[in-house]
Short mmCIF file of C-alpha atoms (C1' of nucleotides) in Angstrom, two decimals:
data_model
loop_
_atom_site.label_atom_id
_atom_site.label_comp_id
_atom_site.label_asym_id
_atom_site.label_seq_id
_atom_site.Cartn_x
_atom_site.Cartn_y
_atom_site.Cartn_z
CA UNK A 72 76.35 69.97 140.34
CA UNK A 73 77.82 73.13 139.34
CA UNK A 74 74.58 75.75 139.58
CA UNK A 75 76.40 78.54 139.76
CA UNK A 76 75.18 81.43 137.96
CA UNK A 77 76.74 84.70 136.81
CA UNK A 78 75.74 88.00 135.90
CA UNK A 79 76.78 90.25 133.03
CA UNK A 80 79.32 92.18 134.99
CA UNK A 81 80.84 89.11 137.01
CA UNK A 82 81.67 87.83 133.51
CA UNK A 83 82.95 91.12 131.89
CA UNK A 84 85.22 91.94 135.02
CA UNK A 85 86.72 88.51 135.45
CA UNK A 86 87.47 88.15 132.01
CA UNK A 87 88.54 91.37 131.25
CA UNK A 88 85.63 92.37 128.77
CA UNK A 89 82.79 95.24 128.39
CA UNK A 90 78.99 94.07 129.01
CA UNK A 91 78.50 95.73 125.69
CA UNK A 92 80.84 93.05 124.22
CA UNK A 93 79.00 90.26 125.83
CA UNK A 94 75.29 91.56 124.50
CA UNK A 95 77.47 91.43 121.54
CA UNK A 96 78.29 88.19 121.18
CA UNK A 97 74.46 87.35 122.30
CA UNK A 98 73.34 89.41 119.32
CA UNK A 99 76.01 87.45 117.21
CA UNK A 100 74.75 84.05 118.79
CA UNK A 101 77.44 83.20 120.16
CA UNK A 102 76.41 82.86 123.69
CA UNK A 103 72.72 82.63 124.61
CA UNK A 104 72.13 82.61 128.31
CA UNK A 105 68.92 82.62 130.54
CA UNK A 106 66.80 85.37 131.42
CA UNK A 107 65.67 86.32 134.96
CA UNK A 108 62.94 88.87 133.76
CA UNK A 109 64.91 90.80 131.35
CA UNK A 110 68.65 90.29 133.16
CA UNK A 111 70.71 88.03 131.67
CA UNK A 112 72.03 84.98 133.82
CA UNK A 113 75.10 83.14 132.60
CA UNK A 114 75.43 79.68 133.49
CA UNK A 115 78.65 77.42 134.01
CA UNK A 116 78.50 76.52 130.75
CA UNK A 117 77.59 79.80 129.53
CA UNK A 118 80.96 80.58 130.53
CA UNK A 119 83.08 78.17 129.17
CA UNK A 120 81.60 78.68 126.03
CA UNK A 121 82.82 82.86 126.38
CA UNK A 122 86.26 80.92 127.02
CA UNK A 123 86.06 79.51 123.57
CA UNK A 124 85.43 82.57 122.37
CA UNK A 125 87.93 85.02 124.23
CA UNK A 126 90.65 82.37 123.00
CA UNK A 127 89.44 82.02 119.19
CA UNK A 128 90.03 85.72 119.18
CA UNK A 129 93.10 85.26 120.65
CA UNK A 130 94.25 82.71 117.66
CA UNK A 131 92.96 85.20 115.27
CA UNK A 132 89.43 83.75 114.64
CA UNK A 133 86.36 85.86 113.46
CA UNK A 134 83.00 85.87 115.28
CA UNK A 135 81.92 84.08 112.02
CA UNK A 136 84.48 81.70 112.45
CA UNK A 137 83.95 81.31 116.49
CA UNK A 138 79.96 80.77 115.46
CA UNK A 139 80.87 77.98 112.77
CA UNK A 140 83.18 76.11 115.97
CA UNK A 141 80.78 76.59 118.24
CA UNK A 142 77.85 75.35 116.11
CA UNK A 143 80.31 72.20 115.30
CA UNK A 144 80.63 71.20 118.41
CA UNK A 145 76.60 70.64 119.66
CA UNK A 146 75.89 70.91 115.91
CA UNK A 147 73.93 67.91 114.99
CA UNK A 148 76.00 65.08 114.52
CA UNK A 149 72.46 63.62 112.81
CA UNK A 150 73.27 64.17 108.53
CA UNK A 151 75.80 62.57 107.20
CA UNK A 152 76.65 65.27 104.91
CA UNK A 153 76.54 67.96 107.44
CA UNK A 154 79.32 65.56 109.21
CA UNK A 155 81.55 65.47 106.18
CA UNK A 156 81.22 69.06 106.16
CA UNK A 157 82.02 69.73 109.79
CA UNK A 158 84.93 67.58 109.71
CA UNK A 159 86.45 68.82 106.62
CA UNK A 160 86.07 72.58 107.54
CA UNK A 161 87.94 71.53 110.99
CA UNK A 162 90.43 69.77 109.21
CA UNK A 163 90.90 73.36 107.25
CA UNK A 164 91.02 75.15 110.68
CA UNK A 165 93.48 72.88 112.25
CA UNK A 166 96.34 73.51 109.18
CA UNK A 167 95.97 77.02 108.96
CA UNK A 168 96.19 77.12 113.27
CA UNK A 169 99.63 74.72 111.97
CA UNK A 170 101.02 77.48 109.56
CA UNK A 171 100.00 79.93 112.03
CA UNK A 172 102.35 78.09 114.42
CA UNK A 173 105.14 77.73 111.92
CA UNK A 174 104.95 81.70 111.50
CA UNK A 175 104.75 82.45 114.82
CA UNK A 176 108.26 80.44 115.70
CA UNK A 177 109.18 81.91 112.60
CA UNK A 178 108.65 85.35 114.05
CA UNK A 179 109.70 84.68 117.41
CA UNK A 180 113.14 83.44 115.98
CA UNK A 181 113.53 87.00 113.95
CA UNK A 182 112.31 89.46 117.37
CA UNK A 183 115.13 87.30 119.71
CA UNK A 184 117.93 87.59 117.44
CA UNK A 185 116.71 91.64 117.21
CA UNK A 186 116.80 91.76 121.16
CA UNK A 187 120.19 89.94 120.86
CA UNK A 188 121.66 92.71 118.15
CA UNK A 189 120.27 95.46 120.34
CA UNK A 190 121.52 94.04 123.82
CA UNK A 191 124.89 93.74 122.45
CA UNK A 192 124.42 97.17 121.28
CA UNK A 193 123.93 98.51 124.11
CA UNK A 194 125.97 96.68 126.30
CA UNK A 195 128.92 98.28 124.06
CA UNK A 196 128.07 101.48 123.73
CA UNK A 197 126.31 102.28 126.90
CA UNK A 198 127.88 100.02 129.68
CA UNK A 199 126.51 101.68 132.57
CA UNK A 200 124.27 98.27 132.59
CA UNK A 201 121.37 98.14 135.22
CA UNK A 202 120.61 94.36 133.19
CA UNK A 203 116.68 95.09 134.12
CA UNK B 11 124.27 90.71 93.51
CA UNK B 12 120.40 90.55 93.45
CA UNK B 13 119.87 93.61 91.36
CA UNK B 14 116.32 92.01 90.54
CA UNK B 15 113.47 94.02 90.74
CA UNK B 16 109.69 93.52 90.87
CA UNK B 17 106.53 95.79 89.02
CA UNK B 18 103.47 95.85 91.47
CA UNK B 19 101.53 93.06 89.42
CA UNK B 20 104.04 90.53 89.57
CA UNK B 21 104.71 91.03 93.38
CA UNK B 22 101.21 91.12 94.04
CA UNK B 23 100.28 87.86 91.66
CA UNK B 24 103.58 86.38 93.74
CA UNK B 25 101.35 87.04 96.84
CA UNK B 26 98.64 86.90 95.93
CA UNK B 27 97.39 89.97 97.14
CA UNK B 28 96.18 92.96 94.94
CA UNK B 29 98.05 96.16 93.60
CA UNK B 30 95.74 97.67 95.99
CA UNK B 31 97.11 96.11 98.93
CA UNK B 32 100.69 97.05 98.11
CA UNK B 33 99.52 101.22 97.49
CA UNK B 34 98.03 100.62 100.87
CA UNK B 35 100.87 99.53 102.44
CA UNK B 36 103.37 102.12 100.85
CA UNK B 37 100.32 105.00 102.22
CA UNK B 38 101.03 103.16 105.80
CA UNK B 39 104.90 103.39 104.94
CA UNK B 40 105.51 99.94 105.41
CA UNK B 41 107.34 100.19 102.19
CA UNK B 42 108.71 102.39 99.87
CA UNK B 43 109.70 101.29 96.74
CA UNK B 44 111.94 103.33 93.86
CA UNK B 45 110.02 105.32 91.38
CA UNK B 46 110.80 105.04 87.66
CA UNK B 47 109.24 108.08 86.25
CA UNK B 48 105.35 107.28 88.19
CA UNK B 49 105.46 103.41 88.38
CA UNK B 50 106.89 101.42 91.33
CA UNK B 51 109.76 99.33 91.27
CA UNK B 52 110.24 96.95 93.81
CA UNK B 53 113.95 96.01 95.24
CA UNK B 54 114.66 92.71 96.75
CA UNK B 55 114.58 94.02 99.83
CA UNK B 56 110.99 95.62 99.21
CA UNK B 57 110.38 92.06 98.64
CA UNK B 58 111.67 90.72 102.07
CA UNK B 59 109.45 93.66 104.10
CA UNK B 60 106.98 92.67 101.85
CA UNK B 61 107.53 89.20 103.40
CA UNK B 62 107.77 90.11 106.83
CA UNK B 63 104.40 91.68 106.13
CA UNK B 64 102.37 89.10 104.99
CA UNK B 65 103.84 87.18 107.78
CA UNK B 66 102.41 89.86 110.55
CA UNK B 67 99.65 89.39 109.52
CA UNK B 68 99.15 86.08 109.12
CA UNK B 69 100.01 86.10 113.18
CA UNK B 70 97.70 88.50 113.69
CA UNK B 71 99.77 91.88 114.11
CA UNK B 72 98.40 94.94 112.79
CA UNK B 73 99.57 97.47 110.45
CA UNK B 74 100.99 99.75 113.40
CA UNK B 75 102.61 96.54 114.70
CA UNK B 76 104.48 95.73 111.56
CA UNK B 77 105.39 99.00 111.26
CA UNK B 78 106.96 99.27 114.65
CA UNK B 79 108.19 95.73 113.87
CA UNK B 80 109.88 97.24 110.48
CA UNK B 81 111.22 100.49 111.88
CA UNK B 82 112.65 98.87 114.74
CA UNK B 83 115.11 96.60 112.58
CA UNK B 84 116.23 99.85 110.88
CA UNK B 85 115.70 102.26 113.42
CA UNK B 86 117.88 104.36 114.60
CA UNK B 87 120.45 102.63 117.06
CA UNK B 88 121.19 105.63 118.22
CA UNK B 89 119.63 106.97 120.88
CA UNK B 90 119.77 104.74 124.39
CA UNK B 91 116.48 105.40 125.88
CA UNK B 92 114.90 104.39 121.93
CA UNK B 93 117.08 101.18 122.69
CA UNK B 94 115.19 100.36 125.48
CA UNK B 95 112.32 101.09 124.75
CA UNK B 96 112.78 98.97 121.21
CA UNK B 97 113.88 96.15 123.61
CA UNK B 98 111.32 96.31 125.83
CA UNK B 99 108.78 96.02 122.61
CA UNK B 100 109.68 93.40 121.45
CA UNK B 101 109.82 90.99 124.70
CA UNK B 102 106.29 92.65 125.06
CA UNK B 103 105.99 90.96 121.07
CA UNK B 104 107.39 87.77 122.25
CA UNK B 105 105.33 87.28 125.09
CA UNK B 106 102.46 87.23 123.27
CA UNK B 107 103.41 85.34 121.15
CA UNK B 108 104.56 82.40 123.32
CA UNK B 109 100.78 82.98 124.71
CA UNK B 110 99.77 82.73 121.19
CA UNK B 111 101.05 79.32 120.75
CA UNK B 112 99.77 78.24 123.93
CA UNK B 113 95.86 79.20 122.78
CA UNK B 114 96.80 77.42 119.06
CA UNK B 115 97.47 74.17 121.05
CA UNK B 116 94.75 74.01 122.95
CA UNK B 117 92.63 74.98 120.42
CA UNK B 118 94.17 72.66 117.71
CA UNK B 119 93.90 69.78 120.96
CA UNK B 120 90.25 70.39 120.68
CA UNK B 121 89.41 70.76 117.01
CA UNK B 122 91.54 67.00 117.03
CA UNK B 123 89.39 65.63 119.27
CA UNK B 124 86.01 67.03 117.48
CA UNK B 125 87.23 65.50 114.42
CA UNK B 126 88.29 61.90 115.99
CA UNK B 127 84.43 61.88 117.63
CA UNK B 128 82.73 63.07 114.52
CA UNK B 129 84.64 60.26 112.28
CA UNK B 130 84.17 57.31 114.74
CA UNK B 131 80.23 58.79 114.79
CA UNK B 132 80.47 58.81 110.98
CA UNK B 133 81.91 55.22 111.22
CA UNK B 134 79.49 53.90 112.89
CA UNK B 135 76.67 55.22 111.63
CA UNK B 136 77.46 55.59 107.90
CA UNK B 137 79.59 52.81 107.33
CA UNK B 138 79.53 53.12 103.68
CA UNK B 139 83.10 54.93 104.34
CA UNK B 140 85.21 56.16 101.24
CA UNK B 141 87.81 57.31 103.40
CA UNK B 142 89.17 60.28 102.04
"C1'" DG C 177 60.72 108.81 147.93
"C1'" DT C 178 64.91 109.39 146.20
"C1'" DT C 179 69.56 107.93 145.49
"C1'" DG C 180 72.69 104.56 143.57
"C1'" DA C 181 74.01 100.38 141.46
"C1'" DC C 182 73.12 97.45 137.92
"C1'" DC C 183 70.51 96.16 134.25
"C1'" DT C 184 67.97 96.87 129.67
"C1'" DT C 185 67.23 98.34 124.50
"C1'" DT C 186 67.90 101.20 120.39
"C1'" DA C 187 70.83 103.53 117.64
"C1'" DC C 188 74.54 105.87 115.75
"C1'" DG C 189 79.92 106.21 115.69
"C1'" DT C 190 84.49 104.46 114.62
"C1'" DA C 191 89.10 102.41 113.28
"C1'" DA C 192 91.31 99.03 110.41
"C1'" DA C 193 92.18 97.00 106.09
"C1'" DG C 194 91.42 96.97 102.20
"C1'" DG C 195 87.64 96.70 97.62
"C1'" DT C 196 85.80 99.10 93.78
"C1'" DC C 197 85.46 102.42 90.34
"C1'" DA C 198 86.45 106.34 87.52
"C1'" DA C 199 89.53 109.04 85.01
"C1'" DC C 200 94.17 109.71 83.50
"C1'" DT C 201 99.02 108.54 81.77
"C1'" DA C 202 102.71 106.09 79.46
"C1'" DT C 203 104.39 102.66 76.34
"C1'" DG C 204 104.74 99.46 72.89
"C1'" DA C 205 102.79 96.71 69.05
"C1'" DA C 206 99.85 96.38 64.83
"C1'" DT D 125 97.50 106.25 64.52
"C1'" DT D 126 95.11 103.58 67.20
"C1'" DC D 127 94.52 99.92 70.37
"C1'" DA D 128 95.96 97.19 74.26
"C1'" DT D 129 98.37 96.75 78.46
"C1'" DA D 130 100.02 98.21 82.84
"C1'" DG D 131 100.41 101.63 85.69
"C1'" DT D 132 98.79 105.92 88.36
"C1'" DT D 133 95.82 108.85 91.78
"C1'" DG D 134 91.64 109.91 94.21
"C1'" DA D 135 87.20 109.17 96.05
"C1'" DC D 136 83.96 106.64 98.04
"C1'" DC D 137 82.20 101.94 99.83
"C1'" DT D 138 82.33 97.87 102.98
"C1'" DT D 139 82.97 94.71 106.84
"C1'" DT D 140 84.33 93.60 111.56
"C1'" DA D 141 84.06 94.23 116.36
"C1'" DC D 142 82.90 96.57 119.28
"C1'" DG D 143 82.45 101.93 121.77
"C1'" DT D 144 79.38 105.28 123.26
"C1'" DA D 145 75.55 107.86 124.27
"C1'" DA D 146 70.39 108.24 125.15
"C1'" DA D 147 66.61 106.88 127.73
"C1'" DG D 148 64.68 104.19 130.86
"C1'" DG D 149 63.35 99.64 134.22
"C1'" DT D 150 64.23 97.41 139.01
"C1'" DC D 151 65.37 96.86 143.46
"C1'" DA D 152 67.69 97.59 147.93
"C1'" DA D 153 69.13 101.08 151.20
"C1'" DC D 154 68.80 105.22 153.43
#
DNA sequence: GTTGACCTTTACGTAAAGGTCAACTATGAA
DNA sequence: TTCATAGTTGACCTTTACGTAAAGGTCAAC
Protein backbone atom coordinates (compact mmCIF):
# COMPACT_ATOMS: atom_id res chain seq x y z
CA UNK A 1 0.00 0.00 0.00
CA UNK A 2 1.04 3.34 -0.98
CA UNK A 3 1.20 5.35 2.67
CA UNK A 4 3.20 7.81 1.63
CA UNK A 5 2.49 11.14 2.87
CA UNK A 6 3.49 14.65 1.78
CA UNK A 7 3.79 17.92 3.15
CA UNK A 8 2.73 21.31 1.83
CA UNK A 9 6.09 22.22 0.45
CA UNK A 10 7.00 18.64 -1.04
CA UNK A 11 3.84 19.23 -3.11
CA UNK A 12 4.35 22.96 -4.06
CA UNK A 13 8.11 22.32 -5.10
CA UNK A 14 7.54 19.18 -7.11
CA UNK A 15 4.79 20.54 -8.88
CA UNK A 16 5.91 23.79 -9.41
CA UNK A 17 3.25 25.68 -7.20
CA UNK A 18 3.14 28.23 -4.05
CA UNK A 19 1.81 26.70 -0.57
CA UNK A 20 -0.42 29.70 -0.72
CA UNK A 21 -1.96 28.18 -3.90
CA UNK A 22 -2.46 24.86 -2.31
CA UNK A 23 -4.33 26.43 1.04
CA UNK A 24 -6.07 27.84 -1.87
CA UNK A 25 -7.47 25.21 -3.44
CA UNK A 26 -8.25 23.73 0.28
CA UNK A 27 -10.25 26.90 0.90
CA UNK A 28 -11.89 26.32 -2.62
CA UNK A 29 -12.48 22.52 -1.71
CA UNK A 30 -10.74 21.26 -4.02
CA UNK A 31 -8.32 19.23 -2.11
CA UNK A 32 -8.97 18.39 1.56
CA UNK A 33 -6.11 16.58 3.17
CA UNK A 34 -5.39 15.36 6.82
CA UNK A 35 -4.24 17.24 9.64
CA UNK A 36 -1.30 16.33 11.91
CA UNK A 37 -2.18 19.00 14.66
CA UNK A 38 -2.65 21.95 12.54
CA UNK A 39 -0.03 20.84 9.46
CA UNK A 40 -1.50 19.68 6.63
CA UNK A 41 -0.55 16.05 5.37
CA UNK A 42 -1.25 15.18 1.75
CA UNK A 43 -1.87 11.74 0.97
CA UNK A 44 -1.26 9.67 -2.37
CA UNK A 45 -4.41 10.43 -3.37
CA UNK A 46 -4.35 13.84 -2.17
CA UNK A 47 -1.99 14.24 -4.86
CA UNK A 48 -3.39 12.88 -7.75
CA UNK A 49 -6.31 14.73 -7.16
CA UNK A 50 -3.80 18.31 -7.31
CA UNK A 51 -2.87 16.48 -10.75
CA UNK A 52 -6.42 16.88 -11.86
CA UNK A 53 -6.33 20.10 -10.96
CA UNK A 54 -2.85 21.51 -12.23
CA UNK A 55 -4.04 19.91 -15.69
CA UNK A 56 -7.78 21.34 -15.74
CA UNK A 57 -6.00 24.63 -15.50
CA UNK A 58 -3.89 23.70 -18.05
CA UNK A 59 -7.05 22.94 -20.52
CA UNK A 60 -8.43 26.19 -19.47
CA UNK A 61 -10.83 25.03 -16.68
CA UNK A 62 -12.00 27.27 -13.70
CA UNK A 63 -11.68 26.22 -10.03
CA UNK A 64 -15.54 26.14 -10.36
CA UNK A 65 -15.29 23.99 -13.13
CA UNK A 66 -12.28 21.70 -11.55
CA UNK A 67 -14.79 21.49 -8.24
CA UNK A 68 -17.90 20.37 -10.47
CA UNK A 69 -15.21 17.33 -12.10
CA UNK A 70 -13.97 16.55 -9.10
CA UNK A 71 -17.32 16.31 -7.25
CA UNK A 72 -18.46 14.06 -10.45
CA UNK A 73 -16.18 11.72 -10.07
CA UNK A 74 -16.82 10.41 -6.06
CA UNK A 75 -20.07 12.40 -6.43
CA UNK A 76 -22.81 10.09 -5.51
CA UNK A 77 -23.68 7.94 -8.18
CA UNK A 78 -26.98 7.27 -5.68
CA UNK A 79 -30.02 9.83 -7.57
CA UNK A 80 -30.91 9.20 -10.66
CA UNK A 81 -31.36 12.70 -11.53
CA UNK A 82 -28.14 13.86 -10.11
CA UNK A 83 -26.71 11.06 -12.72
CA UNK A 84 -28.48 12.54 -15.69
CA UNK A 85 -27.07 15.69 -14.62
CA UNK A 86 -23.49 14.60 -14.18
CA UNK A 87 -23.44 12.91 -17.37
CA UNK A 88 -24.93 15.55 -19.41
CA UNK A 89 -22.69 18.39 -17.99
CA UNK A 90 -19.62 15.94 -18.97
CA UNK A 91 -20.96 15.37 -22.18
CA UNK A 92 -20.88 19.49 -22.41
CA UNK A 93 -17.22 19.43 -21.15
CA UNK A 94 -16.02 16.83 -23.48
CA UNK A 95 -17.28 18.99 -26.89
CA UNK A 96 -16.10 22.16 -25.87
CA UNK A 97 -12.39 20.22 -24.80
CA UNK A 98 -13.28 18.92 -28.90
CA UNK A 99 -13.61 22.56 -30.30
CA UNK A 100 -10.87 23.49 -28.11
CA UNK A 101 -8.83 20.86 -30.00
CA UNK A 102 -10.08 21.89 -33.41
CA UNK A 103 -8.79 25.56 -32.50
CA UNK A 104 -5.78 24.64 -31.19
CA UNK A 105 -4.66 22.65 -34.65
CA UNK A 106 -6.29 25.45 -36.08
CA UNK A 107 -3.80 27.76 -34.44
CA UNK A 108 -0.92 25.64 -34.59
CA UNK A 109 -1.42 25.41 -38.47
CA UNK A 110 -1.45 29.53 -38.66
CA UNK A 111 2.01 30.00 -36.01
CA UNK A 112 4.04 27.14 -38.43
CA UNK A 113 3.28 28.63 -41.63
CA UNK A 114 4.38 32.23 -39.69
CA UNK A 115 7.74 30.47 -38.61
CA UNK A 116 7.92 29.20 -42.25
CA UNK A 117 7.38 33.00 -43.81
CA UNK A 118 9.87 34.30 -41.29
CA UNK A 119 12.61 31.47 -41.76
CA UNK A 120 12.54 32.04 -45.36
CA UNK A 121 12.86 35.58 -44.52
CA UNK A 122 15.61 35.39 -42.96
CA UNK A 123 17.38 32.86 -44.62
CA UNK A 124 17.25 35.49 -47.68
CA UNK A 125 18.04 38.40 -46.29
CA UNK A 126 20.39 37.51 -43.57
CA UNK A 127 22.29 34.29 -44.71
CA UNK A 128 24.92 34.30 -42.24
CA UNK A 129 22.68 31.17 -40.88
CA UNK A 130 23.78 29.65 -37.44
CA UNK A 131 20.21 27.25 -38.13
CA UNK A 132 19.90 27.24 -34.04
CA UNK B 1 -13.03 43.07 -53.80
CA UNK B 2 -14.53 42.76 -50.24
CA UNK B 3 -15.15 46.40 -49.69
CA UNK B 4 -17.77 45.19 -46.96
CA UNK B 5 -17.76 46.71 -43.82
CA UNK B 6 -19.21 46.00 -40.36
CA UNK B 7 -20.91 48.70 -37.45
CA UNK B 8 -19.94 47.42 -33.88
CA UNK B 9 -23.52 45.83 -33.26
CA UNK B 10 -23.58 43.68 -36.10
CA UNK B 11 -19.97 42.35 -35.52
CA UNK B 12 -20.62 41.92 -32.04
CA UNK B 13 -24.32 40.14 -32.56
CA UNK B 14 -22.05 38.02 -35.36
CA UNK B 15 -19.99 37.02 -32.24
CA UNK B 16 -21.77 37.18 -30.01
CA UNK B 17 -19.89 39.23 -27.83
CA UNK B 18 -20.88 42.83 -26.69
CA UNK B 19 -19.96 46.39 -28.14
CA UNK B 20 -18.15 46.45 -24.97
CA UNK B 21 -15.88 43.76 -25.73
CA UNK B 22 -14.89 45.17 -29.11
CA UNK B 23 -14.05 49.06 -27.30
CA UNK B 24 -12.02 46.85 -25.06
CA UNK B 25 -10.17 45.31 -27.49
CA UNK B 26 -9.49 48.47 -29.73
CA UNK B 27 -8.22 50.19 -25.87
CA UNK B 28 -5.77 46.91 -25.89
CA UNK B 29 -5.01 47.73 -29.70
CA UNK B 30 -5.88 44.51 -30.87
CA UNK B 31 -7.80 46.35 -33.47
CA UNK B 32 -8.29 49.47 -34.94
CA UNK B 33 -11.02 50.04 -37.00
CA UNK B 34 -11.74 53.32 -39.49
CA UNK B 35 -13.64 56.15 -37.99
CA UNK B 36 -16.58 57.70 -39.85
CA UNK B 37 -17.00 60.95 -38.15
CA UNK B 38 -17.12 59.12 -34.13
CA UNK B 39 -18.57 55.64 -35.01
CA UNK B 40 -16.46 52.57 -35.91
CA UNK B 41 -16.37 50.92 -39.06
CA UNK B 42 -15.11 47.64 -39.28
CA UNK B 43 -13.01 46.34 -42.53
CA UNK B 44 -12.90 42.77 -43.46
CA UNK B 45 -9.81 42.45 -42.22
CA UNK B 46 -10.92 43.95 -38.71
CA UNK B 47 -13.13 41.07 -39.06
CA UNK B 48 -10.39 38.33 -39.57
CA UNK B 49 -8.24 39.83 -36.28
CA UNK B 50 -11.41 39.89 -34.83
CA UNK B 51 -11.41 36.14 -35.65
CA UNK B 52 -8.09 35.32 -34.68
CA UNK B 53 -9.19 36.85 -31.40
CA UNK B 54 -11.97 35.02 -30.39
CA UNK B 55 -9.94 32.08 -31.37
CA UNK B 56 -7.01 33.04 -28.66
CA UNK B 57 -9.04 32.97 -26.48
CA UNK B 58 -10.97 30.23 -26.84
CA UNK B 59 -7.28 28.36 -26.47
CA UNK B 60 -6.65 30.10 -23.65
CA UNK B 61 -4.12 32.98 -24.73
CA UNK B 62 -4.40 36.23 -23.18
CA UNK B 63 -4.86 39.62 -24.41
CA UNK B 64 -0.92 40.30 -24.39
CA UNK B 65 -0.64 36.96 -26.21
CA UNK B 66 -2.93 37.84 -29.04
CA UNK B 67 -1.46 40.91 -29.27
CA UNK B 68 2.04 39.61 -29.70
CA UNK B 69 0.31 36.94 -31.84
CA UNK B 70 -1.26 39.97 -34.06
CA UNK B 71 1.77 42.23 -34.22
CA UNK B 72 3.97 39.53 -35.07
CA UNK B 73 2.07 38.70 -38.47
CA UNK B 74 2.45 42.42 -39.32
CA UNK B 75 5.40 43.31 -37.57
CA UNK B 76 8.05 44.71 -38.81
CA UNK B 77 10.28 42.16 -40.87
CA UNK B 78 12.78 44.29 -40.58
CA UNK B 79 15.01 44.12 -38.07
CA UNK B 80 17.03 40.50 -37.66
CA UNK B 81 17.37 40.19 -34.02
CA UNK B 82 13.10 41.10 -33.91
CA UNK B 83 13.14 38.03 -36.41
CA UNK B 84 14.44 35.88 -34.01
CA UNK B 85 13.12 36.72 -31.39
CA UNK B 86 9.44 36.56 -33.29
CA UNK B 87 10.61 33.00 -34.23
CA UNK B 88 11.62 31.95 -31.17
CA UNK B 89 7.92 33.08 -29.79
CA UNK B 90 6.15 31.38 -31.53
CA UNK B 91 7.88 27.73 -31.24
CA UNK B 92 7.63 28.82 -27.48
CA UNK B 93 3.48 29.22 -28.72
CA UNK B 94 3.60 25.93 -30.37
CA UNK B 95 5.02 24.04 -27.73
CA UNK B 96 2.46 24.70 -25.59
CA UNK B 97 0.23 24.10 -27.49
CA UNK B 98 1.19 20.55 -28.58
CA UNK B 99 1.25 20.19 -24.51
CA UNK B 100 -2.14 21.59 -24.65
CA UNK B 101 -3.51 18.87 -26.70
CA UNK B 102 -1.78 16.34 -24.82
CA UNK B 103 -3.72 17.51 -21.30
CA UNK B 104 -7.24 17.77 -23.63
CA UNK B 105 -6.74 14.00 -24.38
CA UNK B 106 -6.18 12.81 -21.33
CA UNK B 107 -8.63 14.75 -19.87
CA UNK B 108 -11.33 14.08 -22.59
CA UNK B 109 -9.95 10.00 -22.02
CA UNK B 110 -11.22 10.47 -18.56
CA UNK B 111 -14.41 12.48 -18.76
CA UNK B 112 -15.25 9.29 -21.55
CA UNK B 113 -14.73 6.91 -19.19
CA UNK B 114 -16.82 8.80 -16.24
CA UNK B 115 -19.59 8.97 -18.60
CA UNK B 116 -19.44 5.13 -19.91
CA UNK B 117 -19.46 4.12 -15.84
CA UNK B 118 -22.14 6.54 -14.90
CA UNK B 119 -24.53 5.24 -17.92
CA UNK B 120 -23.91 1.46 -17.41
CA UNK B 121 -24.64 2.51 -13.40
CA UNK B 122 -27.71 4.36 -14.73
CA UNK B 123 -28.53 1.17 -16.77
CA UNK B 124 -28.56 -0.92 -14.31
CA UNK B 125 -30.05 0.68 -11.76
CA UNK B 126 -32.71 2.82 -13.50
CA UNK B 127 -33.62 0.77 -16.24
CA UNK B 128 -36.54 2.77 -17.18
CA UNK B 129 -33.95 4.24 -19.93
CA UNK B 130 -35.25 6.91 -22.53
CA UNK B 131 -32.04 7.03 -24.09
CA UNK B 132 -31.42 10.37 -25.11
C1' DG C 1 17.33 29.67 25.11
C1' DT C 2 17.63 31.22 20.82
C1' DT C 3 18.07 30.53 15.97
C1' DG C 4 16.15 28.66 11.77
C1' DA C 5 13.08 26.06 9.03
C1' DC C 6 8.57 25.12 8.21
C1' DC C 7 4.04 25.58 9.31
C1' DT C 8 -0.37 28.24 10.50
C1' DT C 9 -4.31 31.94 10.01
C1' DT C 10 -6.26 36.45 8.82
C1' DA C 11 -6.51 39.96 5.79
C1' DC C 12 -5.77 43.12 2.28
C1' DG C 13 -3.75 43.73 -2.68
C1' DT C 14 -3.77 42.96 -7.64
C1' DA C 15 -4.11 42.05 -12.76
C1' DA C 16 -7.16 40.56 -16.37
C1' DA C 17 -11.31 40.88 -18.87
C1' DG C 18 -14.82 42.65 -19.29
C1' DG C 19 -20.09 44.38 -17.15
C1' DT C 20 -22.92 48.21 -16.03
C1' DC C 21 -24.48 52.74 -15.99
C1' DA C 22 -24.80 57.57 -16.89
C1' DA C 23 -24.63 61.31 -19.91
C1' DC C 24 -23.96 62.87 -24.53
C1' DT C 25 -24.17 62.92 -29.81
C1' DA C 26 -25.82 62.07 -34.45
C1' DT C 27 -29.28 60.63 -37.65
C1' DG C 28 -33.39 59.47 -39.66
C1' DA C 29 -38.45 58.78 -39.54
C1' DA C 30 -43.14 60.32 -38.09
C1' DT D 1 -40.03 69.02 -33.87
C1' DT D 2 -39.79 65.26 -31.44
C1' DC D 3 -38.93 60.51 -30.76
C1' DA D 4 -36.34 56.35 -31.55
C1' DT D 5 -32.19 54.10 -32.69
C1' DA D 6 -27.33 53.40 -32.65
C1' DG D 7 -23.36 55.07 -31.46
C1' DT D 8 -19.89 57.48 -28.25
C1' DT D 9 -16.85 58.27 -23.86
C1' DG D 10 -15.87 57.82 -19.04
C1' DA D 11 -16.23 56.05 -14.52
C1' DC D 12 -16.80 52.71 -11.46
C1' DC D 13 -17.95 47.63 -10.32
C1' DT D 14 -17.03 42.57 -10.39
C1' DT D 15 -14.93 38.00 -10.55
C1' DT D 16 -11.00 34.86 -10.69
C1' DA D 17 -6.84 33.11 -8.92
C1' DC D 18 -3.82 33.73 -6.49
C1' DG D 19 0.37 37.22 -4.20
C1' DT D 20 1.95 39.29 -0.19
C1' DA D 21 2.53 40.87 4.23
C1' DA D 22 1.58 40.51 9.38
C1' DA D 23 1.80 37.88 13.36
C1' DG D 24 2.58 33.93 15.48
C1' DG D 25 2.95 28.27 16.72
C1' DT D 26 6.30 24.08 16.81
C1' DC D 27 10.17 21.55 16.91
C1' DA D 28 15.02 20.19 16.20
C1' DA D 29 19.74 21.79 16.55
C1' DC D 30 23.25 24.35 18.39
Amino acid sequence: MTKRTYSISELSEEFGITPRTLRYYEDEALIAPKREGQARIYSTSDRARLIWILRGKRVGFSITDIREVLNMHYGEGGKEEQCRVTITACKNRIKNLEQQKKDIDETLEELSSLVDTMTIFMAENYPADNSL
